[in-house]
PDB file of C-alpha atoms in Angstrom:
ATOM      1  CA  MET A   1      -7.732   1.692  12.658  1.00 66.00           C
ATOM      2  CA  PRO A   2      -6.538  -0.914  12.021  1.00 88.00           C
ATOM      3  CA  GLU A   3      -5.185   0.103   8.620  1.00 93.00           C
ATOM      4  CA  TYR A   4      -2.672  -1.364   6.186  1.00 95.00           C
ATOM      5  CA  PRO A   5       0.368  -1.100   8.537  1.00 95.00           C
ATOM      6  CA  GLU A   6      -1.421  -2.650  11.519  1.00 94.00           C
ATOM      7  CA  VAL A   7      -2.774  -5.587   9.504  1.00 96.00           C
ATOM      8  CA  GLU A   8       0.441  -6.106   7.538  1.00 96.00           C
ATOM      9  CA  THR A   9       2.570  -6.001  10.702  1.00 96.00           C
ATOM     10  CA  LEU A  10       0.231  -8.494  12.348  1.00 96.00           C
ATOM     11  CA  ARG A  11       0.387 -10.753   9.295  1.00 97.00           C
ATOM     12  CA  ARG A  12       4.178 -10.713   9.267  1.00 97.00           C
ATOM     13  CA  ASN A  13       4.484 -11.368  13.001  1.00 96.00           C
ATOM     14  CA  LEU A  14       1.907 -14.167  13.057  1.00 97.00           C
ATOM     15  CA  SER A  15       3.473 -15.733   9.956  1.00 97.00           C
ATOM     16  CA  ARG A  16       6.626 -16.370  11.981  1.00 95.00           C
ATOM     17  CA  THR A  17       4.863 -18.474  14.594  1.00 95.00           C
ATOM     18  CA  LEU A  18       1.264 -19.450  13.735  1.00 97.00           C
ATOM     19  CA  PRO A  19       1.666 -21.785  10.712  1.00 98.00           C
ATOM     20  CA  GLY A  20       1.815 -25.440  11.708  1.00 97.00           C
ATOM     21  CA  ARG A  21      -0.343 -25.010  14.804  1.00 98.00           C
ATOM     22  CA  VAL A  22      -3.468 -27.164  15.010  1.00 98.00           C
ATOM     23  CA  ILE A  23      -6.784 -25.824  16.310  1.00 98.00           C
ATOM     24  CA  ALA A  24      -8.016 -27.866  19.283  1.00 98.00           C
ATOM     25  CA  ALA A  25     -11.021 -25.841  20.459  1.00 98.00           C
ATOM     26  CA  VAL A  26     -13.178 -22.855  19.483  1.00 98.00           C
ATOM     27  CA  ASP A  27     -14.758 -20.563  22.091  1.00 98.00           C
ATOM     28  CA  LEU A  28     -17.174 -18.205  20.329  1.00 97.00           C
ATOM     29  CA  ARG A  29     -18.575 -15.679  22.783  1.00 96.00           C
ATOM     30  CA  LEU A  30     -20.264 -13.320  20.330  1.00 96.00           C
ATOM     31  CA  PRO A  31     -22.154 -15.393  17.755  1.00 95.00           C
ATOM     32  CA  LYS A  32     -22.559 -12.547  15.238  1.00 95.00           C
ATOM     33  CA  LEU A  33     -18.779 -12.186  15.014  1.00 96.00           C
ATOM     34  CA  LEU A  34     -18.237 -15.458  13.134  1.00 97.00           C
ATOM     35  CA  GLN A  35     -20.111 -15.923   9.881  1.00 97.00           C
ATOM     36  CA  PRO A  36     -19.672 -19.404   8.369  1.00 97.00           C
ATOM     37  CA  ALA A  37     -20.501 -20.063   4.753  1.00 97.00           C
ATOM     38  CA  PRO A  38     -23.468 -22.371   4.104  1.00 97.00           C
ATOM     39  CA  GLY A  39     -22.593 -25.933   5.051  1.00 97.00           C
ATOM     40  CA  LEU A  40     -19.818 -24.887   7.444  1.00 97.00           C
ATOM     41  CA  ASP A  41     -19.846 -24.591  11.215  1.00 96.00           C
ATOM     42  CA  PRO A  42     -17.382 -23.257  13.826  1.00 96.00           C
ATOM     43  CA  ALA A  43     -16.792 -26.853  14.871  1.00 97.00           C
ATOM     44  CA  ASP A  44     -15.257 -27.437  11.428  1.00 98.00           C
ATOM     45  CA  LEU A  45     -12.230 -25.453  12.612  1.00 98.00           C
ATOM     46  CA  VAL A  46     -11.234 -28.132  15.108  1.00 98.00           C
ATOM     47  CA  GLY A  47      -8.384 -30.265  13.829  1.00 98.00           C
ATOM     48  CA  ARG A  48      -7.395 -27.818  11.082  1.00 98.00           C
ATOM     49  CA  THR A  49      -3.762 -26.785  10.725  1.00 98.00           C
ATOM     50  CA  VAL A  50      -2.783 -23.191  10.009  1.00 98.00           C
ATOM     51  CA  GLN A  51      -0.974 -23.187   6.669  1.00 98.00           C
ATOM     52  CA  GLY A  52      -0.304 -19.507   6.037  1.00 98.00           C
ATOM     53  CA  LEU A  53      -1.489 -15.916   6.284  1.00 98.00           C
ATOM     54  CA  ARG A  54      -2.311 -13.357   3.615  1.00 97.00           C
ATOM     55  CA  ARG A  55      -3.548  -9.766   3.540  1.00 97.00           C
ATOM     56  CA  ARG A  56      -5.831  -7.954   1.120  1.00 96.00           C
ATOM     57  CA  GLY A  57      -6.325  -4.292   1.934  1.00 95.00           C
ATOM     58  CA  LYS A  58      -7.258  -4.176   5.626  1.00 95.00           C
ATOM     59  CA  VAL A  59      -8.382  -7.825   5.668  1.00 97.00           C
ATOM     60  CA  LEU A  60      -6.335 -10.665   7.181  1.00 98.00           C
ATOM     61  CA  ILE A  61      -6.738 -14.151   5.697  1.00 98.00           C
ATOM     62  CA  ILE A  62      -5.692 -17.277   7.593  1.00 98.00           C
ATOM     63  CA  ASP A  63      -5.530 -20.317   5.329  1.00 98.00           C
ATOM     64  CA  LEU A  64      -6.163 -23.669   6.990  1.00 98.00           C
ATOM     65  CA  SER A  65      -5.702 -27.273   5.961  1.00 98.00           C
ATOM     66  CA  ASP A  66      -8.273 -29.129   3.874  1.00 97.00           C
ATOM     67  CA  GLY A  67      -9.299 -26.040   1.925  1.00 98.00           C
ATOM     68  CA  LEU A  68     -10.768 -23.780   4.607  1.00 98.00           C
ATOM     69  CA  SER A  69      -9.911 -20.156   5.413  1.00 98.00           C
ATOM     70  CA  LEU A  70     -10.696 -17.642   8.129  1.00 98.00           C
ATOM     71  CA  VAL A  71     -11.107 -14.101   6.801  1.00 98.00           C
ATOM     72  CA  LEU A  72     -10.834 -11.426   9.488  1.00 98.00           C
ATOM     73  CA  HIS A  73     -11.881  -7.804   9.086  1.00 96.00           C
ATOM     74  CA  LEU A  74     -10.931  -5.971  12.290  1.00 95.00           C
ATOM     75  CA  LYS A  75     -12.900  -2.826  11.332  1.00 93.00           C
ATOM     76  CA  LEU A  76     -12.400   0.061  13.821  1.00 89.00           C
ATOM     77  CA  THR A  77     -11.360  -1.555  17.097  1.00 92.00           C
ATOM     78  CA  GLY A  78     -10.519  -5.186  16.409  1.00 95.00           C
ATOM     79  CA  GLN A  79      -7.437  -6.657  18.074  1.00 95.00           C
ATOM     80  CA  ILE A  80      -5.729 -10.043  17.793  1.00 97.00           C
ATOM     81  CA  VAL A  81      -3.398 -11.457  20.434  1.00 97.00           C
ATOM     82  CA  LEU A  82      -1.599 -14.806  20.226  1.00 97.00           C
ATOM     83  CA  VAL A  83      -0.262 -16.126  23.533  1.00 96.00           C
ATOM     84  CA  ASP A  84       1.828 -19.293  23.428  1.00 92.00           C
ATOM     85  CA  ALA A  85       2.224 -21.821  26.220  1.00 89.00           C
ATOM     86  CA  SER A  86       5.323 -20.054  27.555  1.00 89.00           C
ATOM     87  CA  GLY A  87       3.554 -16.695  27.750  1.00 89.00           C
ATOM     88  CA  GLN A  88       5.164 -15.142  24.656  1.00 91.00           C
ATOM     89  CA  VAL A  89       2.794 -12.647  23.023  1.00 94.00           C
ATOM     90  CA  VAL A  90       2.217 -11.570  19.411  1.00 95.00           C
ATOM     91  CA  ALA A  91      -0.365  -8.795  19.195  1.00 94.00           C
ATOM     92  CA  GLY A  92      -1.722  -6.380  16.636  1.00 94.00           C
ATOM     93  CA  GLY A  93      -4.665  -4.301  15.557  1.00 91.00           C
ATOM     94  CA  HIS A  94      -6.304  -1.642  17.705  1.00 89.00           C
ATOM     95  CA  PRO A  95      -4.163  -0.745  20.743  1.00 84.00           C
ATOM     96  CA  VAL A  96      -7.060  -0.716  23.239  1.00 86.00           C
ATOM     97  CA  PRO A  97      -7.132  -2.640  25.518  1.00 88.00           C
ATOM     98  CA  ALA A  98      -3.370  -2.295  25.950  1.00 87.00           C
ATOM     99  CA  PHE A  99      -1.353  -5.181  24.576  1.00 86.00           C
ATOM    100  CA  GLY A 100      -0.340  -7.300  27.543  1.00 85.00           C
ATOM    101  CA  SER A 101      -3.648  -6.794  29.381  1.00 89.00           C
ATOM    102  CA  PRO A 102      -5.087  -9.896  31.066  1.00 91.00           C
ATOM    103  CA  LEU A 103      -6.989 -12.125  28.653  1.00 93.00           C
ATOM    104  CA  PRO A 104      -9.691 -13.010  27.983  1.00 94.00           C
ATOM    105  CA  HIS A 105     -10.941  -9.438  28.228  1.00 89.00           C
ATOM    106  CA  LYS A 106     -14.625  -8.616  28.718  1.00 92.00           C
ATOM    107  CA  ALA A 107     -14.676  -7.656  25.032  1.00 94.00           C
ATOM    108  CA  THR A 108     -12.908 -10.836  23.869  1.00 96.00           C
ATOM    109  CA  HIS A 109     -15.347 -12.498  21.487  1.00 97.00           C
ATOM    110  CA  LEU A 110     -13.411 -15.404  19.975  1.00 98.00           C
ATOM    111  CA  ILE A 111     -10.715 -17.692  21.377  1.00 98.00           C
ATOM    112  CA  LEU A 112      -8.946 -20.334  19.321  1.00 98.00           C
ATOM    113  CA  THR A 113      -7.000 -22.833  21.425  1.00 98.00           C
ATOM    114  CA  PHE A 114      -4.261 -24.845  19.711  1.00 98.00           C
ATOM    115  CA  THR A 115      -2.999 -28.316  20.542  1.00 98.00           C
ATOM    116  CA  ASP A 116       0.326 -26.898  21.785  1.00 96.00           C
ATOM    117  CA  GLY A 117      -1.460 -24.849  24.454  1.00 96.00           C
ATOM    118  CA  SER A 118      -1.238 -21.508  22.665  1.00 97.00           C
ATOM    119  CA  ARG A 119      -4.352 -19.374  22.289  1.00 97.00           C
ATOM    120  CA  LEU A 120      -5.448 -16.711  19.824  1.00 98.00           C
ATOM    121  CA  PHE A 121      -7.801 -14.032  21.176  1.00 98.00           C
ATOM    122  CA  LEU A 122      -9.934 -11.672  19.100  1.00 97.00           C
ATOM    123  CA  THR A 123     -11.085  -8.659  21.106  1.00 96.00           C
ATOM    124  CA  ASP A 124     -13.278  -5.839  19.824  1.00 95.00           C
ATOM    125  CA  LEU A 125     -14.645  -3.117  22.094  1.00 93.00           C
ATOM    126  CA  ARG A 126     -17.221  -1.908  19.561  1.00 93.00           C
ATOM    127  CA  GLN A 127     -18.212  -5.307  18.128  1.00 94.00           C
ATOM    128  CA  PHE A 128     -17.832  -4.253  14.490  1.00 94.00           C
ATOM    129  CA  ALA A 129     -15.195  -6.844  13.579  1.00 96.00           C
ATOM    130  CA  ARG A 130     -16.234  -9.858  11.522  1.00 96.00           C
ATOM    131  CA  VAL A 131     -14.698 -13.280  10.885  1.00 98.00           C
ATOM    132  CA  PHE A 132     -15.790 -15.301   7.865  1.00 98.00           C
ATOM    133  CA  LEU A 133     -15.288 -19.062   7.654  1.00 98.00           C
ATOM    134  CA  VAL A 134     -15.270 -20.085   4.000  1.00 98.00           C
ATOM    135  CA  ARG A 135     -13.765 -22.502   1.511  1.00 98.00           C
ATOM    136  CA  THR A 136     -10.406 -21.149   0.432  1.00 98.00           C
ATOM    137  CA  VAL A 137     -11.450 -21.130  -3.218  1.00 98.00           C
ATOM    138  CA  ALA A 138     -14.370 -18.860  -2.301  1.00 97.00           C
ATOM    139  CA  VAL A 139     -12.281 -16.204  -0.527  1.00 97.00           C
ATOM    140  CA  PRO A 140     -12.029 -13.847  -3.545  1.00 95.00           C
ATOM    141  CA  ALA A 141     -15.825 -13.810  -3.891  1.00 95.00           C
ATOM    142  CA  LEU A 142     -16.481 -12.554  -0.351  1.00 97.00           C
ATOM    143  CA  PRO A 143     -18.360  -9.229  -0.378  1.00 95.00           C
ATOM    144  CA  VAL A 144     -15.809  -7.744   2.039  1.00 95.00           C
ATOM    145  CA  LEU A 145     -13.146  -8.196  -0.661  1.00 96.00           C
ATOM    146  CA  GLN A 146     -15.209  -7.124  -3.653  1.00 93.00           C
ATOM    147  CA  GLY A 147     -14.427  -3.891  -5.428  1.00 93.00           C
ATOM    148  CA  LEU A 148     -11.141  -3.243  -3.672  1.00 96.00           C
ATOM    149  CA  GLY A 149      -8.624  -1.143  -5.533  1.00 96.00           C
ATOM    150  CA  PRO A 150      -4.975  -2.096  -5.947  1.00 96.00           C
ATOM    151  CA  ASP A 151      -2.544  -2.535  -3.095  1.00 96.00           C
ATOM    152  CA  PRO A 152      -0.389   0.597  -2.614  1.00 96.00           C
ATOM    153  CA  PHE A 153       2.670  -1.456  -3.562  1.00 96.00           C
ATOM    154  CA  ASP A 154       1.115  -3.206  -6.553  1.00 96.00           C
ATOM    155  CA  PRO A 155       3.779  -3.035  -9.306  1.00 95.00           C
ATOM    156  CA  ASP A 156       1.035  -2.229 -11.814  1.00 96.00           C
ATOM    157  CA  LEU A 157       0.117   0.890  -9.828  1.00 96.00           C
ATOM    158  CA  THR A 158       2.327   3.291 -11.736  1.00 96.00           C
ATOM    159  CA  PRO A 159       2.145   7.060 -11.121  1.00 95.00           C
ATOM    160  CA  GLU A 160       0.160   7.352 -14.347  1.00 95.00           C
ATOM    161  CA  ALA A 161      -2.317   4.667 -13.244  1.00 96.00           C
ATOM    162  CA  PHE A 162      -2.669   6.328  -9.844  1.00 97.00           C
ATOM    163  CA  ALA A 163      -3.324   9.716 -11.473  1.00 95.00           C
ATOM    164  CA  ARG A 164      -6.053   8.131 -13.605  1.00 95.00           C
ATOM    165  CA  ARG A 165      -7.689   6.730 -10.474  1.00 95.00           C
ATOM    166  CA  LEU A 166      -7.650  10.157  -8.857  1.00 95.00           C
ATOM    167  CA  ARG A 167      -9.249  11.717 -11.939  1.00 93.00           C
ATOM    168  CA  GLN A 168     -12.124   9.231 -11.729  1.00 92.00           C
ATOM    169  CA  ARG A 169     -13.277  11.189  -8.674  1.00 93.00           C
ATOM    170  CA  ALA A 170     -12.083  14.537  -9.946  1.00 92.00           C
ATOM    171  CA  ARG A 171     -14.256  16.807  -7.793  1.00 95.00           C
ATOM    172  CA  ALA A 172     -13.904  14.911  -4.521  1.00 96.00           C
ATOM    173  CA  PRO A 173     -11.403  16.100  -1.887  1.00 97.00           C
ATOM    174  CA  LEU A 174      -8.111  14.219  -1.877  1.00 97.00           C
ATOM    175  CA  LYS A 175      -8.659  12.900   1.639  1.00 97.00           C
ATOM    176  CA  THR A 176     -12.043  11.453   0.690  1.00 97.00           C
ATOM    177  CA  VAL A 177     -10.584   9.765  -2.381  1.00 97.00           C
ATOM    178  CA  LEU A 178      -7.694   8.237  -0.431  1.00 97.00           C
ATOM    179  CA  LEU A 179     -10.169   6.734   2.039  1.00 96.00           C
ATOM    180  CA  ASP A 180     -12.147   5.115  -0.789  1.00 96.00           C
ATOM    181  CA  GLN A 181     -11.064   1.469  -0.772  1.00 95.00           C
ATOM    182  CA  ARG A 182     -12.120   1.190  -4.416  1.00 95.00           C
ATOM    183  CA  VAL A 183      -9.351   3.629  -5.312  1.00 96.00           C
ATOM    184  CA  LEU A 184      -6.615   2.199  -3.106  1.00 96.00           C
ATOM    185  CA  ALA A 185      -6.950  -0.742  -0.718  1.00 96.00           C
ATOM    186  CA  GLY A 186      -5.664  -0.476   2.832  1.00 95.00           C
ATOM    187  CA  LEU A 187      -5.256   3.248   3.419  1.00 95.00           C
ATOM    188  CA  GLY A 188      -7.290   4.780   6.241  1.00 93.00           C
ATOM    189  CA  ASN A 189      -7.710   7.974   8.241  1.00 95.00           C
ATOM    190  CA  ILE A 190      -4.348   8.122  10.004  1.00 96.00           C
ATOM    191  CA  TYR A 191      -2.030   7.221   7.163  1.00 97.00           C
ATOM    192  CA  SER A 192      -3.845   9.301   4.562  1.00 98.00           C
ATOM    193  CA  ASP A 193      -3.195  12.358   6.755  1.00 98.00           C
ATOM    194  CA  GLU A 194       0.451  11.367   7.061  1.00 98.00           C
ATOM    195  CA  ALA A 195       0.857  10.845   3.315  1.00 98.00           C
ATOM    196  CA  LEU A 196      -0.786  14.154   2.444  1.00 98.00           C
ATOM    197  CA  PHE A 197       1.492  15.952   4.890  1.00 98.00           C
ATOM    198  CA  LEU A 198       4.585  14.279   3.481  1.00 98.00           C
ATOM    199  CA  ALA A 199       3.477  15.189  -0.048  1.00 98.00           C
ATOM    200  CA  GLY A 200       2.657  18.783   0.940  1.00 98.00           C
ATOM    201  CA  LEU A 201      -0.929  18.514  -0.317  1.00 98.00           C
ATOM    202  CA  HIS A 202      -4.050  19.896   1.344  1.00 98.00           C
ATOM    203  CA  PRO A 203      -6.732  17.273   2.124  1.00 98.00           C
ATOM    204  CA  LEU A 204      -9.414  19.443   0.505  1.00 97.00           C
ATOM    205  CA  ARG A 205      -7.688  19.784  -2.863  1.00 96.00           C
ATOM    206  CA  PRO A 206      -9.989  18.323  -5.520  1.00 96.00           C
ATOM    207  CA  ALA A 207      -8.401  15.082  -6.657  1.00 96.00           C
ATOM    208  CA  GLY A 208      -8.760  15.942 -10.326  1.00 93.00           C
ATOM    209  CA  GLN A 209      -6.694  19.112  -9.958  1.00 93.00           C
ATOM    210  CA  LEU A 210      -3.437  17.324  -9.188  1.00 94.00           C
ATOM    211  CA  SER A 211      -0.741  17.523 -11.801  1.00 93.00           C
ATOM    212  CA  GLU A 212       1.067  14.373 -12.902  1.00 93.00           C
ATOM    213  CA  ALA A 213       4.024  15.418 -10.749  1.00 95.00           C
ATOM    214  CA  GLU A 214       1.805  15.951  -7.687  1.00 96.00           C
ATOM    215  CA  ALA A 215       0.098  12.585  -8.178  1.00 96.00           C
ATOM    216  CA  GLU A 216       3.484  10.892  -8.409  1.00 97.00           C
ATOM    217  CA  ARG A 217       4.639  12.716  -5.282  1.00 97.00           C
ATOM    218  CA  LEU A 218       1.527  11.601  -3.409  1.00 98.00           C
ATOM    219  CA  LEU A 219       1.925   7.965  -4.432  1.00 98.00           C
ATOM    220  CA  GLN A 220       5.546   8.034  -3.309  1.00 98.00           C
ATOM    221  CA  ALA A 221       4.504   9.623  -0.005  1.00 98.00           C
ATOM    222  CA  ILE A 222       1.881   6.921   0.577  1.00 98.00           C
ATOM    223  CA  ARG A 223       4.466   4.212   0.037  1.00 98.00           C
ATOM    224  CA  GLU A 224       7.038   5.946   2.240  1.00 98.00           C
ATOM    225  CA  VAL A 225       4.571   6.403   5.104  1.00 97.00           C
ATOM    226  CA  LEU A 226       3.375   2.785   4.979  1.00 97.00           C
ATOM    227  CA  THR A 227       6.932   1.457   4.743  1.00 97.00           C
ATOM    228  CA  TYR A 228       7.994   3.564   7.712  1.00 96.00           C
ATOM    229  CA  ALA A 229       5.059   2.336   9.825  1.00 96.00           C
ATOM    230  CA  VAL A 230       5.656  -1.327   9.037  1.00 95.00           C
ATOM    231  CA  THR A 231       9.436  -1.006   9.527  1.00 95.00           C
ATOM    232  CA  TYR A 232       9.698   1.225  12.586  1.00 93.00           C
ATOM    233  CA  GLY A 233       6.340   0.849  14.311  1.00 90.00           C
ATOM    234  CA  VAL A 234       2.734   1.743  13.586  1.00 91.00           C
ATOM    235  CA  ALA A 235       1.132   5.015  14.630  1.00 90.00           C
ATOM    236  CA  GLN A 236       0.164   5.153  18.290  1.00 87.00           C
ATOM    237  CA  VAL A 237      -3.099   7.104  18.586  1.00 88.00           C
ATOM    238  CA  ILE A 238      -5.176   6.708  21.747  1.00 81.00           C
ATOM    239  CA  ASN A 239      -8.608   8.343  22.034  1.00 82.00           C
ATOM    240  CA  GLY A 240      -7.840  10.581  19.091  1.00 85.00           C
ATOM    241  CA  ARG A 241      -4.504  11.856  20.375  1.00 92.00           C
ATOM    242  CA  ALA A 242      -1.094  10.795  19.136  1.00 90.00           C
ATOM    243  CA  VAL A 243       1.131   9.448  21.892  1.00 88.00           C
ATOM    244  CA  ARG A 244       3.564  12.163  22.956  1.00 86.00           C
ATOM    245  CA  GLY A 245       7.279  11.559  22.804  1.00 85.00           C
ATOM    246  CA  ARG A 246       7.079   9.573  19.576  1.00 89.00           C
ATOM    247  CA  PRO A 247       8.018  11.016  16.177  1.00 90.00           C
ATOM    248  CA  PHE A 248       5.221   9.208  14.354  1.00 94.00           C
ATOM    249  CA  PRO A 249       2.526  10.046  13.400  1.00 96.00           C
ATOM    250  CA  ARG A 250       3.808  13.465  12.421  1.00 97.00           C
ATOM    251  CA  VAL A 251       0.476  15.316  12.195  1.00 98.00           C
ATOM    252  CA  HIS A 252      -2.463  12.997  12.857  1.00 97.00           C
ATOM    253  CA  GLY A 253      -3.770  13.420  16.385  1.00 96.00           C
ATOM    254  CA  ARG A 254      -1.493  16.406  17.044  1.00 97.00           C
ATOM    255  CA  ALA A 255      -3.813  19.422  16.829  1.00 97.00           C
ATOM    256  CA  GLY A 256      -2.123  22.446  18.413  1.00 97.00           C
ATOM    257  CA  GLU A 257       1.341  20.907  18.401  1.00 96.00           C
ATOM    258  CA  PRO A 258       4.074  22.445  16.237  1.00 97.00           C
ATOM    259  CA  CYS A 259       4.564  21.113  12.730  1.00 97.00           C
ATOM    260  CA  PRO A 260       7.724  18.973  12.718  1.00 96.00           C
ATOM    261  CA  ARG A 261       8.778  20.679   9.480  1.00 96.00           C
ATOM    262  CA  CYS A 262       8.057  24.410   9.998  1.00 97.00           C
ATOM    263  CA  GLY A 263       6.772  24.852  13.562  1.00 97.00           C
ATOM    264  CA  THR A 264       3.300  26.122  12.591  1.00 98.00           C
ATOM    265  CA  PRO A 265       0.583  24.672  14.871  1.00 98.00           C
ATOM    266  CA  ILE A 266      -1.140  21.626  13.420  1.00 98.00           C
ATOM    267  CA  VAL A 267      -4.861  22.159  12.849  1.00 98.00           C
ATOM    268  CA  LYS A 268      -7.770  19.776  12.746  1.00 98.00           C
ATOM    269  CA  ILE A 269     -10.548  20.044  10.194  1.00 97.00           C
ATOM    270  CA  THR A 270     -13.350  17.728   9.133  1.00 97.00           C
ATOM    271  CA  VAL A 271     -13.344  16.139   5.683  1.00 96.00           C
ATOM    272  CA  GLY A 272     -16.181  13.822   4.797  1.00 92.00           C
ATOM    273  CA  GLY A 273     -17.019  13.436   8.463  1.00 93.00           C
ATOM    274  CA  ARG A 274     -13.500  12.350   9.388  1.00 94.00           C
ATOM    275  CA  GLY A 275     -11.168  14.257  11.701  1.00 95.00           C
ATOM    276  CA  THR A 276      -8.277  15.408   9.519  1.00 98.00           C
ATOM    277  CA  TYR A 277      -4.946  16.911  10.591  1.00 98.00           C
ATOM    278  CA  LEU A 278      -2.621  19.119   8.569  1.00 98.00           C
ATOM    279  CA  CYS A 279      -0.094  21.913   8.649  1.00 98.00           C
ATOM    280  CA  PRO A 280      -1.711  25.001   7.051  1.00 97.00           C
ATOM    281  CA  ARG A 281       1.685  26.321   5.983  1.00 97.00           C
ATOM    282  CA  CYS A 282       3.210  23.134   4.543  1.00 97.00           C
ATOM    283  CA  GLN A 283      -0.098  22.072   2.957  1.00 97.00           C
ATOM    284  CA  PRO A 284      -1.648  25.228   1.513  1.00 95.00           C
ATOM    285  CA  LEU A 285      -5.051  24.992  -0.090  1.00 91.00           C
ATOM    286  CA  ALA A 286      -4.194  26.204  -3.574  1.00 68.00           C
ATOM    287  CA  VAL A 287      -7.808  26.165  -4.765  1.00 51.00           C
ATOM    288  CA  PRO A 288     -10.759  27.237  -2.549  1.00 46.00           C
ATOM    289  CA  ALA A 289     -12.734  24.264  -1.276  1.00 47.00           C
ATOM    290  CA  PRO A 290     -16.411  23.879  -2.226  1.00 51.00           C
ATOM    291  CA  ALA A 291     -18.670  25.376   0.430  1.00 47.00           C
ATOM    292  CA  GLY A 292     -19.577  22.965   3.183  1.00 48.00           C
ATOM    293  CA  VAL A 293     -16.987  20.327   2.340  1.00 51.00           C
ATOM    294  CA  GLY A 294     -14.765  21.013   5.337  1.00 48.00           C
ATOM    295  CA  HIS A 295     -14.589  23.310   8.329  1.00 43.00           C
ATOM    296  CA  ALA A 296     -12.315  24.003  11.242  1.00 40.00           C
ATOM    297  CA  ASP A 297     -13.029  21.735  14.197  1.00 43.00           C
ATOM    298  CA  PRO A 298     -13.598  23.878  17.325  1.00 34.00           C
ATOM    299  CA  SER A 299     -12.192  21.085  19.492  1.00 36.00           C
ATOM    300  CA  SER A 300      -8.754  21.692  17.971  1.00 33.00           C
TER     301      SER A 300
END
């Protein structure tokens, strides 16, 4: 968190209201959060007009007037909330603190105030998020954007191209490969579990063992899961548990609950150090996993 759906939803929602607003003041409360390029300073933001928003993988890019850009990587717990002068709220990113909580929060580290009275708050409980202030032309060269794989919806990412990418890490478990941003940009822990469930593939299957048909099915599942999240609402997972009463996510954060497809209890295992959820019946492990790669999590 936040992953592709959270950042893309935030981009779309902010794009409806943020462009055209002019920055009047910058309140930086955690200096390490904002990293200006040489020759730039937070004060350079004052007077700049928001021109548009872009996304690359899990990174949000806010383009400003006169050739400057803010590049925001929310990491694990970053959250952005825009509150206009009338109190209307646009929020996205990590759901803690709850959207609608009083702001600024004790973990609010950056506040941009606009000339129309609206304010944009960046809150991060764990202080991992980073904001880069750079010349727009230099955005592609930022280390945070280097080496990223294609977007899941890149038209050049054909099933054949995706299968080739999987074969490049042939012995690695599927879940580990899907989390590798060099393979595919934007996918994270929650939505990789959801895509593997939809595709009926076990997270520990070696990536190189997938047939062309399985690779195509997985790519389609990734796109379906991301489209669903952006269209109908992102996954609500609080403290590692999916919010009850909601149909999505289907398996992530639901250890012990019945599989929505067959009723078998969802189990939690560990893959590459990440909590991973699956249905053992719908996602059988066709090939034994290498020793020590994954194990049942006793907390499940």
